mmCIF file of C-alpha atoms in Angstrom:
data_model
loop_
_atom_site.group_PDB
_atom_site.id
_atom_site.type_symbol
_atom_site.label_atom_id
_atom_site.label_comp_id
_atom_site.label_asym_id
_atom_site.label_seq_id
_atom_site.Cartn_x
_atom_site.Cartn_y
_atom_site.Cartn_z
ATOM 1 C CA MET A 18 -23.727 -26.894 21.470
ATOM 2 C CA ASP A 19 -24.427 -25.436 17.659
ATOM 3 C CA ASN A 20 -24.764 -21.786 18.906
ATOM 4 C CA LEU A 21 -21.378 -22.978 20.692
ATOM 5 C CA THR A 22 -19.820 -23.953 17.177
ATOM 6 C CA ILE A 23 -21.295 -20.809 15.387
ATOM 7 C CA ILE A 24 -19.672 -18.545 17.722
ATOM 8 C CA VAL A 25 -16.342 -20.362 17.817
ATOM 9 C CA ARG A 26 -16.284 -20.783 14.010
ATOM 10 C CA PHE A 27 -17.294 -16.752 13.648
ATOM 11 C CA GLU A 28 -14.537 -15.619 16.015
ATOM 12 C CA LEU A 29 -11.323 -14.748 14.638
ATOM 13 C CA THR A 30 -7.857 -13.823 16.437
ATOM 14 C CA LEU A 31 -5.753 -11.384 15.047
ATOM 15 C CA ASP A 32 -2.301 -10.714 15.509
ATOM 16 C CA PRO A 33 -1.428 -8.304 17.925
ATOM 17 C CA LEU A 34 1.256 -5.636 17.660
ATOM 18 C CA TYR A 35 4.149 -5.590 19.961
ATOM 19 C CA ILE A 36 3.990 -3.006 22.393
ATOM 20 C CA PRO A 37 7.029 -2.644 24.915
ATOM 21 C CA PRO A 38 6.445 -2.671 28.385
ATOM 22 C CA GLY A 39 5.169 0.691 29.687
ATOM 23 C CA ALA A 40 4.348 2.117 26.472
ATOM 24 C CA LYS A 41 0.567 1.254 26.233
ATOM 25 C CA TYR A 42 -1.010 4.201 27.196
ATOM 26 C CA PRO A 43 1.579 6.843 25.599
ATOM 27 C CA ILE A 44 1.194 4.953 22.099
ATOM 28 C CA PHE A 45 -3.109 4.598 22.906
ATOM 29 C CA PHE A 46 -2.783 8.439 23.592
ATOM 30 C CA ILE A 47 -0.586 9.230 20.780
ATOM 31 C CA GLY A 48 -3.307 7.358 18.300
ATOM 32 C CA ILE A 49 -6.073 9.039 19.728
ATOM 33 C CA PHE A 50 -4.598 12.054 18.988
ATOM 34 C CA ILE A 51 -3.246 11.384 15.307
ATOM 35 C CA TYR A 52 -6.976 9.642 14.420
ATOM 36 C CA MET A 53 -8.794 12.974 15.895
ATOM 37 C CA PHE A 54 -6.260 15.221 13.822
ATOM 38 C CA SER A 55 -6.718 13.393 10.951
ATOM 39 C CA VAL A 56 -10.939 13.118 11.165
ATOM 40 C CA PHE A 57 -10.607 17.226 12.051
ATOM 41 C CA CYS A 58 -8.472 18.030 8.754
ATOM 42 C CA ASN A 59 -10.792 15.495 6.767
ATOM 43 C CA LEU A 60 -14.177 16.858 7.861
ATOM 44 C CA THR A 61 -12.812 20.443 8.067
ATOM 45 C CA LEU A 62 -11.889 19.955 4.343
ATOM 46 C CA LEU A 63 -15.368 18.344 3.477
ATOM 47 C CA PHE A 64 -17.373 21.368 4.994
ATOM 48 C CA LEU A 65 -15.298 23.683 3.312
ATOM 49 C CA ILE A 66 -16.265 22.539 -0.132
ATOM 50 C CA MET A 67 -19.719 21.990 0.744
ATOM 51 C CA LEU A 68 -20.067 25.345 2.077
ATOM 52 C CA GLN A 69 -18.278 27.728 0.520
ATOM 53 C CA GLN A 70 -20.224 28.768 -2.581
ATOM 54 C CA SER A 71 -16.903 29.722 -4.424
ATOM 55 C CA LEU A 72 -15.282 26.209 -4.050
ATOM 56 C CA HIS A 73 -18.680 24.704 -6.127
ATOM 57 C CA LYS A 74 -16.558 23.940 -9.178
ATOM 58 C CA PRO A 75 -15.041 20.766 -10.946
ATOM 59 C CA MET A 76 -11.992 20.529 -8.918
ATOM 60 C CA TYR A 77 -13.348 20.720 -5.587
ATOM 61 C CA PHE A 78 -15.975 18.627 -6.604
ATOM 62 C CA ILE A 79 -13.321 15.989 -7.477
ATOM 63 C CA LEU A 80 -11.450 16.406 -4.520
ATOM 64 C CA PHE A 81 -14.505 16.245 -2.057
ATOM 65 C CA SER A 82 -14.050 12.008 -3.088
ATOM 66 C CA LEU A 83 -10.149 12.259 -1.201
ATOM 67 C CA PRO A 84 -10.933 13.296 2.500
ATOM 68 C CA LEU A 85 -14.553 11.432 2.282
ATOM 69 C CA ASN A 86 -12.144 8.304 1.066
ATOM 70 C CA ASP A 87 -9.867 9.025 3.843
ATOM 71 C CA LEU A 88 -12.183 9.214 6.667
ATOM 72 C CA VAL A 89 -13.536 5.627 5.504
ATOM 73 C CA GLY A 90 -9.748 4.156 5.456
ATOM 74 C CA ILE A 91 -8.784 5.281 8.762
ATOM 75 C CA THR A 92 -11.806 4.926 10.242
ATOM 76 C CA SER A 93 -12.288 1.182 9.571
ATOM 77 C CA MET A 94 -8.779 0.181 10.090
ATOM 78 C CA PHE A 95 -7.228 2.777 13.507
ATOM 79 C CA PRO A 96 -9.881 2.766 15.972
ATOM 80 C CA LYS A 97 -9.890 -1.111 15.910
ATOM 81 C CA VAL A 98 -5.917 -1.177 16.336
ATOM 82 C CA LEU A 99 -6.117 1.501 18.984
ATOM 83 C CA SER A 100 -9.271 -0.828 20.984
ATOM 84 C CA ASP A 101 -6.843 -4.116 20.560
ATOM 85 C CA ILE A 102 -3.785 -2.183 22.183
ATOM 86 C CA ILE A 103 -5.963 -0.554 25.494
ATOM 87 C CA THR A 104 -7.654 -3.744 26.052
ATOM 88 C CA GLU A 105 -5.396 -6.292 24.954
ATOM 89 C CA THR A 106 -8.370 -8.517 23.659
ATOM 90 C CA ASN A 107 -7.309 -9.417 19.439
ATOM 91 C CA TYR A 108 -10.019 -10.757 18.155
ATOM 92 C CA THR A 109 -13.150 -9.996 15.531
ATOM 93 C CA TYR A 110 -15.951 -11.870 13.761
ATOM 94 C CA TYR A 111 -16.015 -13.033 10.418
ATOM 95 C CA PRO A 112 -18.584 -10.872 9.009
ATOM 96 C CA LEU A 113 -17.031 -7.999 10.558
ATOM 97 C CA CYS A 114 -13.552 -8.727 9.146
ATOM 98 C CA VAL A 115 -14.661 -9.119 5.853
ATOM 99 C CA PHE A 116 -16.559 -6.014 5.866
ATOM 100 C CA GLN A 117 -13.184 -4.224 7.409
ATOM 101 C CA ALA A 118 -11.358 -5.727 4.483
ATOM 102 C CA PHE A 119 -13.808 -4.521 1.880
ATOM 103 C CA LEU A 120 -13.465 -0.910 2.937
ATOM 104 C CA LEU A 121 -9.914 -0.991 3.540
ATOM 105 C CA HIS A 122 -9.546 -2.508 -0.060
ATOM 106 C CA MET A 123 -12.329 0.383 -1.485
ATOM 107 C CA TYR A 124 -10.254 3.032 0.519
ATOM 108 C CA SER A 125 -6.712 2.320 -1.125
ATOM 109 C CA GLY A 126 -8.900 2.045 -4.783
ATOM 110 C CA GLY A 127 -10.732 5.284 -4.121
ATOM 111 C CA VAL A 128 -7.029 6.755 -3.462
ATOM 112 C CA LEU A 129 -5.329 5.646 -6.638
ATOM 113 C CA PHE A 130 -8.935 7.047 -8.564
ATOM 114 C CA THR A 131 -9.469 9.906 -7.189
ATOM 115 C CA LEU A 132 -5.485 11.148 -7.824
ATOM 116 C CA SER A 133 -6.267 10.089 -11.082
ATOM 117 C CA ALA A 134 -8.915 11.876 -11.781
ATOM 118 C CA MET A 135 -7.794 14.921 -10.061
ATOM 119 C CA ALA A 136 -4.369 14.758 -12.178
ATOM 120 C CA PHE A 137 -6.740 14.635 -15.217
ATOM 121 C CA ASP A 138 -8.782 17.947 -14.162
ATOM 122 C CA ARG A 139 -5.191 19.416 -13.677
ATOM 123 C CA TYR A 140 -4.107 18.295 -17.537
ATOM 124 C CA ILE A 141 -7.336 20.487 -18.780
ATOM 125 C CA ALA A 142 -7.295 22.897 -16.603
ATOM 126 C CA ILE A 143 -3.093 23.532 -17.177
ATOM 127 C CA CYS A 144 -3.055 22.524 -20.758
ATOM 128 C CA MET A 145 -6.304 23.292 -22.014
ATOM 129 C CA PRO A 146 -7.350 26.254 -20.032
ATOM 130 C CA LEU A 147 -9.298 28.161 -22.895
ATOM 131 C CA ARG A 148 -11.892 25.107 -22.829
ATOM 132 C CA TYR A 149 -11.533 23.405 -19.484
ATOM 133 C CA ASN A 150 -15.277 25.178 -18.861
ATOM 134 C CA ALA A 151 -16.692 24.141 -21.811
ATOM 135 C CA ILE A 152 -14.842 20.425 -21.376
ATOM 136 C CA MET A 153 -15.718 19.823 -17.409
ATOM 137 C CA THR A 154 -19.292 20.662 -17.148
ATOM 138 C CA PRO A 155 -20.835 19.548 -14.325
ATOM 139 C CA LYS A 156 -22.555 16.481 -16.203
ATOM 140 C CA VAL A 157 -18.740 15.421 -16.915
ATOM 141 C CA VAL A 158 -17.747 15.985 -13.506
ATOM 142 C CA MET A 159 -20.343 13.760 -11.855
ATOM 143 C CA GLY A 160 -19.625 11.451 -14.667
ATOM 144 C CA ILE A 161 -15.799 11.535 -13.745
ATOM 145 C CA ILE A 162 -16.780 10.642 -10.040
ATOM 146 C CA ALA A 163 -19.508 7.776 -11.025
ATOM 147 C CA LEU A 164 -17.046 6.599 -13.091
ATOM 148 C CA MET A 165 -13.955 6.064 -10.689
ATOM 149 C CA TRP A 166 -16.294 5.214 -8.062
ATOM 150 C CA ALA A 167 -17.758 1.937 -10.249
ATOM 151 C CA LEU A 168 -14.646 1.253 -11.132
ATOM 152 C CA ASP A 169 -13.333 1.064 -7.898
ATOM 153 C CA LEU A 170 -16.674 -1.276 -6.737
ATOM 154 C CA SER A 171 -16.370 -3.316 -9.360
ATOM 155 C CA PHE A 172 -12.449 -4.513 -9.023
ATOM 156 C CA LEU A 173 -13.386 -5.046 -5.328
ATOM 157 C CA GLY A 174 -16.537 -6.947 -6.167
ATOM 158 C CA MET A 175 -14.414 -9.547 -8.654
ATOM 159 C CA LEU A 176 -11.996 -9.540 -6.174
ATOM 160 C CA PHE A 177 -13.880 -10.550 -2.754
ATOM 161 C CA SER A 178 -16.631 -12.489 -4.807
ATOM 162 C CA LEU A 179 -13.626 -15.308 -4.966
ATOM 163 C CA GLN A 180 -13.319 -15.792 -1.024
ATOM 164 C CA GLY A 181 -16.459 -18.212 -1.651
ATOM 165 C CA MET A 182 -14.391 -20.609 -3.533
ATOM 166 C CA HIS A 183 -13.151 -21.776 -0.236
ATOM 167 C CA SER A 184 -14.198 -23.182 3.341
ATOM 168 C CA ARG A 185 -12.096 -21.593 6.127
ATOM 169 C CA CYS A 186 -10.064 -23.991 8.932
ATOM 170 C CA ARG A 187 -8.049 -21.740 10.368
ATOM 171 C CA SER A 188 -9.180 -18.714 12.571
ATOM 172 C CA HIS A 189 -6.116 -16.488 12.860
ATOM 173 C CA ILE A 190 -5.486 -13.541 10.948
ATOM 174 C CA VAL A 191 -1.919 -12.820 10.348
ATOM 175 C CA SER A 192 -2.439 -9.154 10.545
ATOM 176 C CA LEU A 193 -3.562 -5.970 12.888
ATOM 177 C CA PHE A 194 -6.424 -5.955 10.496
ATOM 178 C CA CYS A 195 -8.404 -7.925 7.731
ATOM 179 C CA ASP A 196 -7.676 -7.784 4.456
ATOM 180 C CA ASN A 197 -7.977 -9.933 1.398
ATOM 181 C CA PRO A 198 -4.689 -11.804 1.641
ATOM 182 C CA SER A 199 -5.210 -12.338 5.259
ATOM 183 C CA LEU A 200 -8.497 -13.585 4.782
ATOM 184 C CA LEU A 201 -6.971 -16.310 1.979
ATOM 185 C CA LYS A 202 -4.646 -17.251 4.615
ATOM 186 C CA LEU A 203 -7.616 -18.405 6.753
ATOM 187 C CA THR A 204 -8.283 -21.608 3.890
ATOM 188 C CA CYS A 205 -6.259 -24.292 4.027
ATOM 189 C CA SER A 206 -7.389 -25.349 0.512
ATOM 190 C CA ASP A 207 -4.987 -23.872 -2.830
ATOM 191 C CA THR A 208 -4.948 -20.140 -3.192
ATOM 192 C CA THR A 209 -3.297 -19.960 -6.237
ATOM 193 C CA VAL A 210 -5.776 -18.797 -8.821
ATOM 194 C CA ASN A 211 -6.990 -16.152 -5.880
ATOM 195 C CA ASN A 212 -3.476 -14.903 -5.710
ATOM 196 C CA ILE A 213 -2.646 -14.901 -9.503
ATOM 197 C CA PHE A 214 -6.444 -13.096 -9.632
ATOM 198 C CA GLY A 215 -5.718 -10.476 -6.916
ATOM 199 C CA LEU A 216 -1.827 -9.495 -8.365
ATOM 200 C CA VAL A 217 -3.616 -8.866 -12.176
ATOM 201 C CA LEU A 218 -6.310 -6.934 -10.674
ATOM 202 C CA THR A 219 -3.992 -5.102 -8.734
ATOM 203 C CA ALA A 220 -1.595 -4.375 -11.571
ATOM 204 C CA LEU A 221 -4.548 -3.718 -13.584
ATOM 205 C CA MET A 222 -5.543 -1.002 -10.966
ATOM 206 C CA GLN A 223 -1.759 0.116 -11.085
ATOM 207 C CA VAL A 224 -1.536 0.541 -14.621
ATOM 208 C CA LEU A 225 -4.493 2.107 -15.511
ATOM 209 C CA THR A 226 -4.255 4.945 -12.602
ATOM 210 C CA ILE A 227 -0.634 5.424 -12.838
ATOM 211 C CA SER A 228 -1.022 5.576 -16.527
ATOM 212 C CA ILE A 229 -3.466 8.350 -16.293
ATOM 213 C CA GLN A 230 -1.703 9.955 -13.636
ATOM 214 C CA GLY A 231 1.644 9.893 -16.129
ATOM 215 C CA PHE A 232 0.274 10.961 -19.376
ATOM 216 C CA SER A 233 -1.538 14.250 -17.229
ATOM 217 C CA TYR A 234 1.662 15.210 -15.293
ATOM 218 C CA VAL A 235 3.949 14.871 -18.362
ATOM 219 C CA LYS A 236 1.856 17.200 -19.864
ATOM 220 C CA ILE A 237 1.525 19.368 -17.595
ATOM 221 C CA LEU A 238 5.333 19.559 -17.082
ATOM 222 C CA LEU A 239 5.793 20.335 -20.725
ATOM 223 C CA THR A 240 3.061 23.064 -21.140
ATOM 224 C CA CYS A 241 4.956 24.621 -18.113
ATOM 225 C CA LEU A 242 8.317 24.232 -19.987
ATOM 226 C CA THR A 243 7.035 26.333 -22.962
ATOM 227 C CA SER A 244 5.309 28.233 -20.842
ATOM 228 C CA SER A 245 6.023 32.611 -20.495
ATOM 229 C CA ARG A 246 4.262 33.030 -17.409
ATOM 230 C CA SER A 247 6.161 32.419 -14.429
ATOM 231 C CA LYS A 248 3.318 32.263 -11.940
ATOM 232 C CA ALA A 249 1.253 29.718 -13.721
ATOM 233 C CA LYS A 250 4.230 27.656 -14.618
ATOM 234 C CA SER A 251 5.147 28.038 -10.366
ATOM 235 C CA LYS A 252 1.527 26.904 -9.712
ATOM 236 C CA ALA A 253 1.464 24.018 -11.944
ATOM 237 C CA ILE A 254 4.713 22.370 -10.363
ATOM 238 C CA ASN A 255 3.707 23.093 -7.278
ATOM 239 C CA THR A 256 0.153 21.337 -7.791
ATOM 240 C CA CYS A 257 1.861 18.214 -9.670
ATOM 241 C CA LEU A 258 4.858 18.254 -6.703
ATOM 242 C CA ALA A 259 2.368 17.858 -4.352
ATOM 243 C CA GLN A 260 -0.059 15.064 -5.713
ATOM 244 C CA LEU A 261 3.175 13.310 -7.054
ATOM 245 C CA THR A 262 4.346 13.383 -3.563
ATOM 246 C CA ILE A 263 1.338 12.259 -1.849
ATOM 247 C CA LEU A 264 1.255 9.243 -4.899
ATOM 248 C CA ILE A 265 4.969 8.048 -4.576
ATOM 249 C CA ILE A 266 4.467 7.606 -0.501
ATOM 250 C CA TYR A 267 1.438 5.743 -1.025
ATOM 251 C CA GLU A 268 2.890 3.360 -3.745
ATOM 252 C CA ILE A 269 6.135 2.718 -1.931
ATOM 253 C CA VAL A 270 3.984 1.230 1.272
ATOM 254 C CA THR A 271 1.044 -0.089 -0.778
ATOM 255 C CA ILE A 272 3.293 -2.136 -3.114
ATOM 256 C CA PHE A 273 5.815 -3.751 0.121
ATOM 257 C CA TYR A 274 2.663 -4.281 2.335
ATOM 258 C CA VAL A 275 0.976 -6.546 -1.106
ATOM 259 C CA LEU A 276 4.791 -8.297 -1.456
ATOM 260 C CA SER A 277 5.205 -8.680 1.603
ATOM 261 C CA HIS A 278 2.248 -11.220 1.961
ATOM 262 C CA ARG A 279 4.043 -13.337 -0.681
ATOM 263 C CA PHE A 280 7.337 -13.638 0.877
ATOM 264 C CA SER A 281 7.686 -15.497 4.748
ATOM 265 C CA TYR A 282 10.704 -13.769 5.423
ATOM 266 C CA VAL A 283 9.816 -10.553 5.896
ATOM 267 C CA HIS A 284 9.094 -9.341 9.458
ATOM 268 C CA SER A 285 5.731 -9.529 11.090
ATOM 269 C CA ASN A 286 6.103 -6.076 12.869
ATOM 270 C CA LEU A 287 7.294 -4.033 9.852
ATOM 271 C CA GLN A 288 4.959 -6.012 7.839
ATOM 272 C CA LYS A 289 2.095 -4.569 10.087
ATOM 273 C CA ILE A 290 3.548 -1.365 10.292
ATOM 274 C CA MET A 291 3.745 -0.492 6.690
ATOM 275 C CA GLY A 292 0.347 -1.566 6.651
ATOM 276 C CA MET A 293 -0.902 0.497 9.011
ATOM 277 C CA LEU A 294 0.961 3.568 7.255
ATOM 278 C CA ILE A 295 -1.275 2.874 4.057
ATOM 279 C CA PHE A 296 -4.266 3.528 5.851
ATOM 280 C CA LEU A 297 -2.921 6.487 8.151
ATOM 281 C CA VAL A 298 -0.162 8.639 6.089
ATOM 282 C CA PRO A 299 -2.959 9.944 3.285
ATOM 283 C CA PRO A 300 -5.485 10.738 5.503
ATOM 284 C CA LEU A 301 -2.614 12.748 7.515
ATOM 285 C CA LEU A 302 -1.050 14.571 4.734
ATOM 286 C CA ASN A 303 -3.953 14.873 1.866
ATOM 287 C CA PRO A 304 -5.734 17.832 3.807
ATOM 288 C CA ILE A 305 -3.095 19.318 4.823
ATOM 289 C CA VAL A 306 -0.797 19.148 1.276
ATOM 290 C CA TYR A 307 -4.424 20.584 -0.217
ATOM 291 C CA GLY A 308 -5.511 23.131 2.340
ATOM 292 C CA ILE A 309 -2.221 24.430 2.028
ATOM 293 C CA ASN A 310 -1.630 24.317 -1.589
ATOM 294 C CA SER A 311 -4.816 25.552 -2.471
ATOM 295 C CA HIS A 312 -5.127 29.503 -2.419
ATOM 296 C CA LYS A 313 -9.282 29.268 -2.140
ATOM 297 C CA ILE A 314 -9.311 27.039 0.170
ATOM 298 C CA ARG A 315 -6.318 28.462 2.168
ATOM 299 C CA LYS A 316 -8.167 31.677 2.167
ATOM 300 C CA HIS A 317 -11.499 30.005 3.411
ATOM 301 C CA LEU A 318 -9.642 28.744 6.120
ATOM 302 C CA LEU A 319 -8.064 31.973 7.503
ATOM 303 C CA LYS A 320 -11.273 33.520 7.813
ATOM 304 C CA VAL A 321 -13.178 30.778 9.553
ATOM 305 C CA PHE A 322 -10.135 31.139 12.009
ATOM 306 C CA LYS A 323 -10.208 34.846 11.985
ATOM 307 C CA ARG A 324 -14.294 34.645 13.128
ATOM 308 C CA ARG A 325 -12.921 32.138 15.511
ATOM 309 C CA ILE A 326 -10.407 34.335 17.282
ATOM 310 C CA SER A 327 -12.578 38.002 16.645
ATOM 311 C CA VAL A 328 -15.549 35.653 18.703
#
């Protein structure tokens, strides 16, 4: 009896995604293709940076965190959603749910901190080109990477430490996947402190990362406007536009999803789709945008494809 009680207590159900009749298998196979394509693109970018000596530079060492983070995000969420669609068994276990929530929040913070580090690197490269190598030494680059992940994990540690304050009395996750807001809805006690603390941490992370990026992009654009080198100006603007596009899309989807948990009138299917887009759009866009936008990565990719074709 005791064992049965423990199993029931730890088993959770997830909200299913509404699938029109006859669309289950097409959606599943499209989802598999999207997932495999994203994994392939991000792994290709990772291996290129690891194996190509010419890419062992500060910009690419920082960029390395982006596909790595994207793989964590999409793999933590999408295979489980696809599995639930095909098997029609929407359940999980509490420890796995907490682990998934931790990974997904780590991914979300990782996107913001990595984009901030990349923006800062581009600011130094474009606004202080003669001092770039002196400033962005291997030690400094490793320090930036360590700092951004330390900040990400610190924010997460504070956020999830409050979960233990409440006992659970529900077993239904009102989402396709587990995250901190959904876990809080399992409790029957007052979660006002958790909600306020979560919003404050989210706002602090947003302000910190967007301030760094905003400062960097303003400085870059001012430098471009005063620069007489049209080629350098065009390259800098392309870099800014690529990163800003990804940031804006990510921010719109994330802010909507976070706020939708605080308002009951948002339709559940819209909330689910927007939640999925947080973990689908960046992993799909980032390797394509940075692969195409970076001349050196594009050059190495073309070499690899030519070798494959010749073989």
